[in-house]
mmCIF file of C-alpha atoms in Angstrom:
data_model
loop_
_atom_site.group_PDB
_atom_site.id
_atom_site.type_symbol
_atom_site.label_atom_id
_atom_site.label_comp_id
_atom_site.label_asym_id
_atom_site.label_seq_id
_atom_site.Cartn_x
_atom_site.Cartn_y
_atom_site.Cartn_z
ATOM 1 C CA UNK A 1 112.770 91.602 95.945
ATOM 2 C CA UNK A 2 111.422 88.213 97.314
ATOM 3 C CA UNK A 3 112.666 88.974 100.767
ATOM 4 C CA UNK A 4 110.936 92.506 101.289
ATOM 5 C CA UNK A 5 109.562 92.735 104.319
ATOM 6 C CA UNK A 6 110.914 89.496 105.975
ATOM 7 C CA UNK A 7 112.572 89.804 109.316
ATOM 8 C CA UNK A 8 115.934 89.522 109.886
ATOM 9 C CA UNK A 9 117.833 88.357 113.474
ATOM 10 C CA UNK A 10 121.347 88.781 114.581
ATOM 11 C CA UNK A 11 122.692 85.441 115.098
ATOM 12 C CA UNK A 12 126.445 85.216 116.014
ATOM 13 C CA UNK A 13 126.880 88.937 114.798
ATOM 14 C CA UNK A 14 124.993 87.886 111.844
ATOM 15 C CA UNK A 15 121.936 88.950 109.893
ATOM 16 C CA UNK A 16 120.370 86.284 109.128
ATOM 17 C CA UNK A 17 116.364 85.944 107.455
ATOM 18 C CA UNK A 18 114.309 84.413 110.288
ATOM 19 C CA UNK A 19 113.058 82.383 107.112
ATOM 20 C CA UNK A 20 115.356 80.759 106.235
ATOM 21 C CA UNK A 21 116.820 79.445 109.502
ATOM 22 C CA UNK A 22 113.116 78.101 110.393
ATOM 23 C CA UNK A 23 113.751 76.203 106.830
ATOM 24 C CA UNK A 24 117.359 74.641 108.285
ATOM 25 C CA UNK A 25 115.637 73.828 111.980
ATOM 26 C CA UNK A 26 111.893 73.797 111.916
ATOM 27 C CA UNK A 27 111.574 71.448 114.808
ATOM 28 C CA UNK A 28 113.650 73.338 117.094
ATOM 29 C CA UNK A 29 112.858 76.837 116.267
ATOM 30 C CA UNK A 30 108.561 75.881 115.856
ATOM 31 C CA UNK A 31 107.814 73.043 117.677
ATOM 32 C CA UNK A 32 107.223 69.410 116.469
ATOM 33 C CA UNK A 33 103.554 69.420 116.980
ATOM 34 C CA UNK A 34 103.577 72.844 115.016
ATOM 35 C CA UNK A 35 105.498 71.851 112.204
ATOM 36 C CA UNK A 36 102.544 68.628 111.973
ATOM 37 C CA UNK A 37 100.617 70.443 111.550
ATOM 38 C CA UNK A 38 101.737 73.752 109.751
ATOM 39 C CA UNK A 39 105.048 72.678 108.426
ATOM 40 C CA UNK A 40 107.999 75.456 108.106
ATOM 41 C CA UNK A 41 104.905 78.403 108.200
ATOM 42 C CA UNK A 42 104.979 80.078 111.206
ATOM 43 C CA UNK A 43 101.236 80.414 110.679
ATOM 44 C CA UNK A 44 101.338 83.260 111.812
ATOM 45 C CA UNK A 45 102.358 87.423 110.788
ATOM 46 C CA UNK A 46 102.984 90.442 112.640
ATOM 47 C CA UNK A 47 103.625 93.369 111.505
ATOM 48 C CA UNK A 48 103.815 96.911 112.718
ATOM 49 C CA UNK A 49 100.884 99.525 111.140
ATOM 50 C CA UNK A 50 101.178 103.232 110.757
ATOM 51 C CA UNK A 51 98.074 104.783 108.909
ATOM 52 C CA UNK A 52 99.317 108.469 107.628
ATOM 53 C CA UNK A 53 95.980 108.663 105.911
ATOM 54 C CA UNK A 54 93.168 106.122 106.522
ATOM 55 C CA UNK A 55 93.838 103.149 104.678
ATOM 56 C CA UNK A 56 91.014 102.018 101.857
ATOM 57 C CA UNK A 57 87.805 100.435 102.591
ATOM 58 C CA UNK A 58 88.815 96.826 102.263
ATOM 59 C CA UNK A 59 87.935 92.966 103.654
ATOM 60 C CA UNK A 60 89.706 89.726 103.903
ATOM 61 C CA UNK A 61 88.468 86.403 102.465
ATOM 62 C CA UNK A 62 87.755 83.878 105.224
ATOM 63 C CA UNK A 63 89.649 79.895 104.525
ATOM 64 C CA UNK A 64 87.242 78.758 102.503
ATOM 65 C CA UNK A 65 86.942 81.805 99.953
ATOM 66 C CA UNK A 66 90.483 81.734 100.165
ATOM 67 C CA UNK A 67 90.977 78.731 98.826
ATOM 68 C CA UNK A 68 88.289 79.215 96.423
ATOM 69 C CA UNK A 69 89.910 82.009 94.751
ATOM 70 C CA UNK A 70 93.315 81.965 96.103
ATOM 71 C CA UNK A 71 94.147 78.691 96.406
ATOM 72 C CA UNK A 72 95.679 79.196 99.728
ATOM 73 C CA UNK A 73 95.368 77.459 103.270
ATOM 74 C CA UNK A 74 94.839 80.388 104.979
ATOM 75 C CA UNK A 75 92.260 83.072 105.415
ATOM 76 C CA UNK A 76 92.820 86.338 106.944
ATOM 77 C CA UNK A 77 90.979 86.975 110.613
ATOM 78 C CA UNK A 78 93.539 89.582 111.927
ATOM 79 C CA UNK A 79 93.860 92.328 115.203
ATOM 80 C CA UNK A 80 94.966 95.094 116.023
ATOM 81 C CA UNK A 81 96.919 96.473 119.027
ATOM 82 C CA UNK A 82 96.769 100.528 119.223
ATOM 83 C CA UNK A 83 100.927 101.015 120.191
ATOM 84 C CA UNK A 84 100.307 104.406 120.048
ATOM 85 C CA UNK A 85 98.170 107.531 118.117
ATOM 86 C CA UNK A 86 98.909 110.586 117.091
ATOM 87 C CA UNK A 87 98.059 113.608 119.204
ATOM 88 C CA UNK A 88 97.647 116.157 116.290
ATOM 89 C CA UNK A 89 95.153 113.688 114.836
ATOM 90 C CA UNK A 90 91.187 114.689 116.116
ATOM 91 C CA UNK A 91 89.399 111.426 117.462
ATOM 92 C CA UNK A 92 91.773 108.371 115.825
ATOM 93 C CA UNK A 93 89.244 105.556 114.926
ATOM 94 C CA UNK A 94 88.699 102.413 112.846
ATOM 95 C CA UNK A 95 85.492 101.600 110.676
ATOM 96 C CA UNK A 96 83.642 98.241 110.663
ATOM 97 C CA UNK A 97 80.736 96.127 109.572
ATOM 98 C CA UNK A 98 77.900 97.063 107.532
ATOM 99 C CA UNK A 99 75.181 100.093 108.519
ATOM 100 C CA UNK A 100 71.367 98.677 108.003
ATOM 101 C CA UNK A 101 70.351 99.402 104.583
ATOM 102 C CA UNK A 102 73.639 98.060 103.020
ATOM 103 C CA UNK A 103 73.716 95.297 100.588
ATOM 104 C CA UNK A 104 75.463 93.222 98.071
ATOM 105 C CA UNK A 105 73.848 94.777 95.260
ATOM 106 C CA UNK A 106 73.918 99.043 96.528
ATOM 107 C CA UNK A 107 77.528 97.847 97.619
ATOM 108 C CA UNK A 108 78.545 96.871 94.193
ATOM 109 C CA UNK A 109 77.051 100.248 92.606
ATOM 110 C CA UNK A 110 79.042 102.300 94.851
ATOM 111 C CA UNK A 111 82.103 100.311 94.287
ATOM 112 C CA UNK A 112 81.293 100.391 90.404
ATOM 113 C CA UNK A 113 80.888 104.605 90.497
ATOM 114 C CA UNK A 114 83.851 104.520 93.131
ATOM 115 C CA UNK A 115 81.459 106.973 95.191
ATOM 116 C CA UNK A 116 83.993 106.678 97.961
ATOM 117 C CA UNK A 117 82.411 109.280 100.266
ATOM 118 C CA UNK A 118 79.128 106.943 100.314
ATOM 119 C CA UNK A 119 81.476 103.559 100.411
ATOM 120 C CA UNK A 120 82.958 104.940 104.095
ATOM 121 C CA UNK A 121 79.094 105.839 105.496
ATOM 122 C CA UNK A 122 78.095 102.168 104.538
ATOM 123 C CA UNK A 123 80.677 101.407 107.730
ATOM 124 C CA UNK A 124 80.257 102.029 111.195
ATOM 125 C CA UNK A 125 82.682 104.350 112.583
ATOM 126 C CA UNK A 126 84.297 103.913 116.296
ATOM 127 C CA UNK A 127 86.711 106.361 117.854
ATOM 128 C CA UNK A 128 90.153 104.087 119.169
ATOM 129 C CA UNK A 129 92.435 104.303 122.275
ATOM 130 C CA UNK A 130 95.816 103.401 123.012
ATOM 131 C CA UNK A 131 96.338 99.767 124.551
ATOM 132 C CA UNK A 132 93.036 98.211 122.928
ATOM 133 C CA UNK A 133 92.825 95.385 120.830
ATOM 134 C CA UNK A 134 90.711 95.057 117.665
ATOM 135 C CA UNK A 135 89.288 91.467 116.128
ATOM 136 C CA UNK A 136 88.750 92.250 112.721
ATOM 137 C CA UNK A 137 87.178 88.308 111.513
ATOM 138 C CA UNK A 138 88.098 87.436 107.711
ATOM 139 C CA UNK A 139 84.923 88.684 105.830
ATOM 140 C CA UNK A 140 84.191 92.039 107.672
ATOM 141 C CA UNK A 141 84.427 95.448 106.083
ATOM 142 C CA UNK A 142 86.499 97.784 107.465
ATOM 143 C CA UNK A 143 89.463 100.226 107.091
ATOM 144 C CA UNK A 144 91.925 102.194 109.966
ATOM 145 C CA UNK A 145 92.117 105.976 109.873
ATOM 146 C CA UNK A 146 94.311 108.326 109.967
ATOM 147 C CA UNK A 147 96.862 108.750 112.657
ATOM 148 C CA UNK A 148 97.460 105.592 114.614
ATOM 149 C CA UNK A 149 100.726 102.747 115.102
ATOM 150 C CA UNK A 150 99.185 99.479 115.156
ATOM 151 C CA UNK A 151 100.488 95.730 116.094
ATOM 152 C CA UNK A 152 98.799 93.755 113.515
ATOM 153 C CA UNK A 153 98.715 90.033 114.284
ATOM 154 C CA UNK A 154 97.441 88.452 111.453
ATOM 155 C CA UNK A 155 97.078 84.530 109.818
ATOM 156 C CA UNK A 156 100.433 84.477 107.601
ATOM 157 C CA UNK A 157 98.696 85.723 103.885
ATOM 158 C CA UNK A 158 98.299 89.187 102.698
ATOM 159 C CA UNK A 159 94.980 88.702 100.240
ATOM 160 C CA UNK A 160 93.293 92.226 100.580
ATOM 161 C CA UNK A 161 89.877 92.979 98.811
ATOM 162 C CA UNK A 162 89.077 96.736 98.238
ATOM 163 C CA UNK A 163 86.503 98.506 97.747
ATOM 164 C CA UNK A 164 88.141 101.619 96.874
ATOM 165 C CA UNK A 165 91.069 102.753 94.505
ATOM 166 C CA UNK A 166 91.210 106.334 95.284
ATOM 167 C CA UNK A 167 93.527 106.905 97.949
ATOM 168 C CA UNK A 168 92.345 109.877 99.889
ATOM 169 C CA UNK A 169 95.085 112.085 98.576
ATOM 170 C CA UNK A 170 93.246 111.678 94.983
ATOM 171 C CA UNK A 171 95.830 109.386 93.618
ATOM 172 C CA UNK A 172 94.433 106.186 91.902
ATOM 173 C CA UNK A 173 95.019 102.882 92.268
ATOM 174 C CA UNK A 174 94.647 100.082 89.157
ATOM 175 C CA UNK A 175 91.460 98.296 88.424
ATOM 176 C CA UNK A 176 93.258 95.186 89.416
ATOM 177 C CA UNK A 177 94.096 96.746 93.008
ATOM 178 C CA UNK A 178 90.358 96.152 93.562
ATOM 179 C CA UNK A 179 90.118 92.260 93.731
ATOM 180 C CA UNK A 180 93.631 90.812 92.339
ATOM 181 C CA UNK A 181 92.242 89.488 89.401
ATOM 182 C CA UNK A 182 89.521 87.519 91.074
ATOM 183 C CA UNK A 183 86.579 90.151 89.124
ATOM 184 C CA UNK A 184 83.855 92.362 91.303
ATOM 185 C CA UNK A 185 81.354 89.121 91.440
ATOM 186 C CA UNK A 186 83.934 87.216 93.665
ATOM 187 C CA UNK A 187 85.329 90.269 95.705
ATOM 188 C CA UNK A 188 81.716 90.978 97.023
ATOM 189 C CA UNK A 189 81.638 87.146 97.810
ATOM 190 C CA UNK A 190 84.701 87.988 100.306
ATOM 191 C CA UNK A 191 82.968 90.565 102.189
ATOM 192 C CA UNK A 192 80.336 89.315 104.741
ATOM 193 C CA UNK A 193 77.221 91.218 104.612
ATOM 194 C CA UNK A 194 75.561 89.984 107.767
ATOM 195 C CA UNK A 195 74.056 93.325 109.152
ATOM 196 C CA UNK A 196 74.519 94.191 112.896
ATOM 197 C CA UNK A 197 73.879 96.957 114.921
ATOM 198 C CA UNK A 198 76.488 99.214 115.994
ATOM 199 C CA UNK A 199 76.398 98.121 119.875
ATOM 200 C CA UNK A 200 76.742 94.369 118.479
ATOM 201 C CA UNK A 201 79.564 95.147 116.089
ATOM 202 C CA UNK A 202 81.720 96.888 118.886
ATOM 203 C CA UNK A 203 81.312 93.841 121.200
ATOM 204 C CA UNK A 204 82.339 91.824 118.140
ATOM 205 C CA UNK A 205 85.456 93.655 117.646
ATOM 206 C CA UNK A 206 86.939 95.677 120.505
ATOM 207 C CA UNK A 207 88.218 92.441 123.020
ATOM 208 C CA UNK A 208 88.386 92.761 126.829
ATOM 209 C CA UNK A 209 91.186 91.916 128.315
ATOM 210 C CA UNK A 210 90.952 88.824 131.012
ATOM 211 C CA UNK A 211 93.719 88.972 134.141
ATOM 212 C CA UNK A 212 95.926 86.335 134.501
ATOM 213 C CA UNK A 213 97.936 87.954 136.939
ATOM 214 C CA UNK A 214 97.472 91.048 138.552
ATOM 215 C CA UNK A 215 99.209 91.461 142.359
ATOM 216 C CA UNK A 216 100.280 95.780 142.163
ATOM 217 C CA UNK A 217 103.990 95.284 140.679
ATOM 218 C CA UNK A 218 103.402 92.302 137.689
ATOM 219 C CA UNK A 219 100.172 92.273 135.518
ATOM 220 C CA UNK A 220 99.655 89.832 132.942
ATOM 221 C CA UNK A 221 96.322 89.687 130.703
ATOM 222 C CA UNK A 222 95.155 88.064 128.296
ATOM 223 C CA UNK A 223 94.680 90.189 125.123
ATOM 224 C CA UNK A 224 93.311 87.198 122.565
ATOM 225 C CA UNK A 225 92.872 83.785 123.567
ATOM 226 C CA UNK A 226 91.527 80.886 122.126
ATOM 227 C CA UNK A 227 88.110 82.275 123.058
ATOM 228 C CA UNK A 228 88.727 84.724 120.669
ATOM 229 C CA UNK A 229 90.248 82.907 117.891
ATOM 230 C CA UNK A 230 92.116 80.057 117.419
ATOM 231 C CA UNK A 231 94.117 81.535 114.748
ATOM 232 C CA UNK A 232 96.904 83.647 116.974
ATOM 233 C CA UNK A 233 97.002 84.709 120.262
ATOM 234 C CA UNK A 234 98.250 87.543 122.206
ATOM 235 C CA UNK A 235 99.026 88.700 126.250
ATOM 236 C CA UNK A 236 100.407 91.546 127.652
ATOM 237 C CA UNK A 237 102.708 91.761 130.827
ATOM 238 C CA UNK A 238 103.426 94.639 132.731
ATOM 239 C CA UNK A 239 106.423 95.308 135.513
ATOM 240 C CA UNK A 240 107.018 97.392 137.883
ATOM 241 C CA UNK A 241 110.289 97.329 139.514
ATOM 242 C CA UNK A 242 110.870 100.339 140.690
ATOM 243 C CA UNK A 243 113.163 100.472 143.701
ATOM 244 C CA UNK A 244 114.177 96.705 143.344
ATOM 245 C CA UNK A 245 114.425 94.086 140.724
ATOM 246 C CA UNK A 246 111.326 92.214 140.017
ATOM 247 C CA UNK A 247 111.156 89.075 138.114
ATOM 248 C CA UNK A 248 108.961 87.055 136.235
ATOM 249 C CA UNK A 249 109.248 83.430 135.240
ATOM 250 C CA UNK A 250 107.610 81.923 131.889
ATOM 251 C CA UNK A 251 106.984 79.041 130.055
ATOM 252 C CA UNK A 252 107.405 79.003 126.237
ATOM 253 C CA UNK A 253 105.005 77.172 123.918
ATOM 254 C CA UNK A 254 105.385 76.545 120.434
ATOM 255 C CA UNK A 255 107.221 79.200 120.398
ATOM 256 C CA UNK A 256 106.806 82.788 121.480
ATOM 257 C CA UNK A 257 107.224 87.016 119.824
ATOM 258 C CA UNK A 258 108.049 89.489 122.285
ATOM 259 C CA UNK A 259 107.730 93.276 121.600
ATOM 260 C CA UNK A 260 108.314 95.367 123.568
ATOM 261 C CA UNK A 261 106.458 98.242 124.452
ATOM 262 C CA UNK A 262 107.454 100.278 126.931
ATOM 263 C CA UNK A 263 110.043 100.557 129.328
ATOM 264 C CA UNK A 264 113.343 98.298 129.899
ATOM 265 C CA UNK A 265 114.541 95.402 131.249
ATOM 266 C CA UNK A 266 116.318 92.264 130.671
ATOM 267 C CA UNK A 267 115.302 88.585 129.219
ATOM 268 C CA UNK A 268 117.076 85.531 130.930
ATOM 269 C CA UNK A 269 117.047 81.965 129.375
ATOM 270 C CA UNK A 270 119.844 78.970 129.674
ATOM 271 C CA UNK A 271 121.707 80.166 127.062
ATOM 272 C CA UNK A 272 121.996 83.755 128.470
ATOM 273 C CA UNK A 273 120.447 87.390 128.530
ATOM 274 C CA UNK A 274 119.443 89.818 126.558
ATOM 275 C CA UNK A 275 118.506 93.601 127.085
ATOM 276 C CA UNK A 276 115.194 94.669 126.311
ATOM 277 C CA UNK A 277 114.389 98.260 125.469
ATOM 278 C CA UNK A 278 110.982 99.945 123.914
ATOM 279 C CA UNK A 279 110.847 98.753 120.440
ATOM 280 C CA UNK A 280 113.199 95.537 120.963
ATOM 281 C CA UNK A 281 111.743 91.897 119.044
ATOM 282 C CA UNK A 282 112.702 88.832 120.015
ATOM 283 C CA UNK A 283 111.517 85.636 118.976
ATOM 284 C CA UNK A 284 111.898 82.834 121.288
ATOM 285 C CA UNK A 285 112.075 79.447 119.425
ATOM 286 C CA UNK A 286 110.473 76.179 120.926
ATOM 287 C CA UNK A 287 114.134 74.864 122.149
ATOM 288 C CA UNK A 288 113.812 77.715 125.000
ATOM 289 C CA UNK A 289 111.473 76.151 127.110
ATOM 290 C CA UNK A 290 112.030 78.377 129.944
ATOM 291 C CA UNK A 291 112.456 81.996 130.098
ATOM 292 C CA UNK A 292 112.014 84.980 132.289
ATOM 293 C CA UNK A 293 111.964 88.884 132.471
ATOM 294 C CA UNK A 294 113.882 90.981 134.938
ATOM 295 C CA UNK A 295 113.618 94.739 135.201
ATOM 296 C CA UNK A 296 114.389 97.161 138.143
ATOM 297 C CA UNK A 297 112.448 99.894 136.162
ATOM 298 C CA UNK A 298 108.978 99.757 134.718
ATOM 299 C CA UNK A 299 108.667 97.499 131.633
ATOM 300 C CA UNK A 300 105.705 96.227 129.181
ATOM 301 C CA UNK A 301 105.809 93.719 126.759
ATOM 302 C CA UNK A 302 103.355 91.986 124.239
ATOM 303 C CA UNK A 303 103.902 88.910 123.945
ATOM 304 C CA UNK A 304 102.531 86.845 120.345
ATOM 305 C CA UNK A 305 101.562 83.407 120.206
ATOM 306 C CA UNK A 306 100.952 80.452 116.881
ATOM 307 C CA UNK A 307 97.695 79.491 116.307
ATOM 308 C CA UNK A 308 96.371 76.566 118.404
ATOM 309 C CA UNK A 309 96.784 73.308 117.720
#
């Protein structure tokens, strides 16, 4: 099915795949300078990420090695968002980056005996908590564990390099699973072997937010910014509006994803409102220029942004 996995949106009291109206009205829905420069991509992808088991050891190429051997104008620098983790889980966590010792060629031997015990102890291991955010740059080695609901905001391709086929339930993946096709030489070109220690790689990855906003009833931080990467961006607001309706005015950009995340409220623009309740997505096209959130409860949202331009 070519449109697995899209989104859809109600438009009219129709279902309609966000795809294809961004095909009919780039301009209005992306932006002008955005479609310049991306054309009808969003050049961006989120998705939501629940790991029932911990997902395989695995790394993304960066742009170059992805147009190398994918002929595509995107790598894949992505991050992660913990929504949520699950209580009978013991310590969620992520691994990431290369322990000293680890190289290309003791890499490739494991990956060749598919000694996957010794493949997750090449990794750093770091326990998670809900509301942090997670830079995982194209190239690094890494995998989630068990137990967590993740917002992955990601550059728009899904080119995934394992090191592993064994699932951890024992089932086996094909051969092919490994590297697409590409062969073992250039799947170990995709994963960045740059050692660090494990204080440097956790400053690499886990990102602090920085306040925007912050006055006791509406928050708003930064959670990636151009800083970061220039690839997507991401803020988070918070509201509290209990005993009397607070409100909070916006400005769109390109465009703008809201999710939200906890609470309820409403979303005003020219044309209208809209409720918002935990788990609502809405994607605010470039023609809303203005827009703001009302709630007389508590409410948090995560708002996703295009790459810059």
């Amino acid at each position: 099915n070519g449109n697995e996995g899209l989104s859809q949106v109600e438009l009219d009291g129709e279902c309609r795949y966000l795809k294809d109206l961004i095909e009919e009205q780039p301009i209005q829905i992306l932006g002008e300078k955005h479609v310049e420069r991306f054309g009808s991509s969003a050049g961006v992808l989120i998705k939501m990420l629940n790991s029932c088991d911990r997902l395989l050891v695995q790394a993304h190429p960066d742009q170059e090695k992805a147009k190398r051997y994918f002929h595509s104008d995107y790598g894949k620098t992505e991050s992660w968002y913990v929504l949520d983790l699950d209580e009978n889980v013991e310590s969620p966590c992520i691994y990431a980056g290369f322990k000293p010792g680890v190289d290309r060629e003791s890499f490739r031997r494991l990956i060749e005996i598919q000694d996957t015990e010794k493949i997750l102890d090449c990794l750093y291991r770091f326990e998670i908590q809900k509301g942090q955010v997670i830079l995982i740059p194209a190239g690094l080695p890494h995998t989630l564990g068990a137990g967590s609901l993740m917002i992955e905001i990601q550059e728009p391709v899904d080119i995934t390099l394992r090191a592993e086929r064994i699932r951890p339930d024992g089932s086996e993946l094909p051969e092919e699973s490994l590297h697409s096709g590409i062969g073992l030489e250039a799947l170990l070109d995709c994963f960045d072997f740059t050692i660090r220690s494990e204080e440097e790689t956790r400053k690499r990855i886990f990102i602090s937010p920085r306040i925007l906003r912050e006055d006791g009833k509406i928050s708003e931080e930064v959670l990636i910014g151009p800083d970061t990467t220039t690839c997507f961006g991401m803020n988070r607001i918070r509201m509290n509006g209990v005993g009397e309706t607070r409100t909070y005015e916006k400005e769109n950009g390109a465009f703008t994803i809201v999710l939200v995340t906890d609470g309820c409220g409403r979303i005003v623009t020219d044309a209208g409102e809209e409720a918002l309740l935990k788990g609502t997505e809405i994607w605010i096209p470039n023609g809303v220029k203005s827009y703001r959130y009302e709630t007389e409860n508590s409410l948090e949202i995560v708002e996703c942004y295009p790459p810059q331009i």
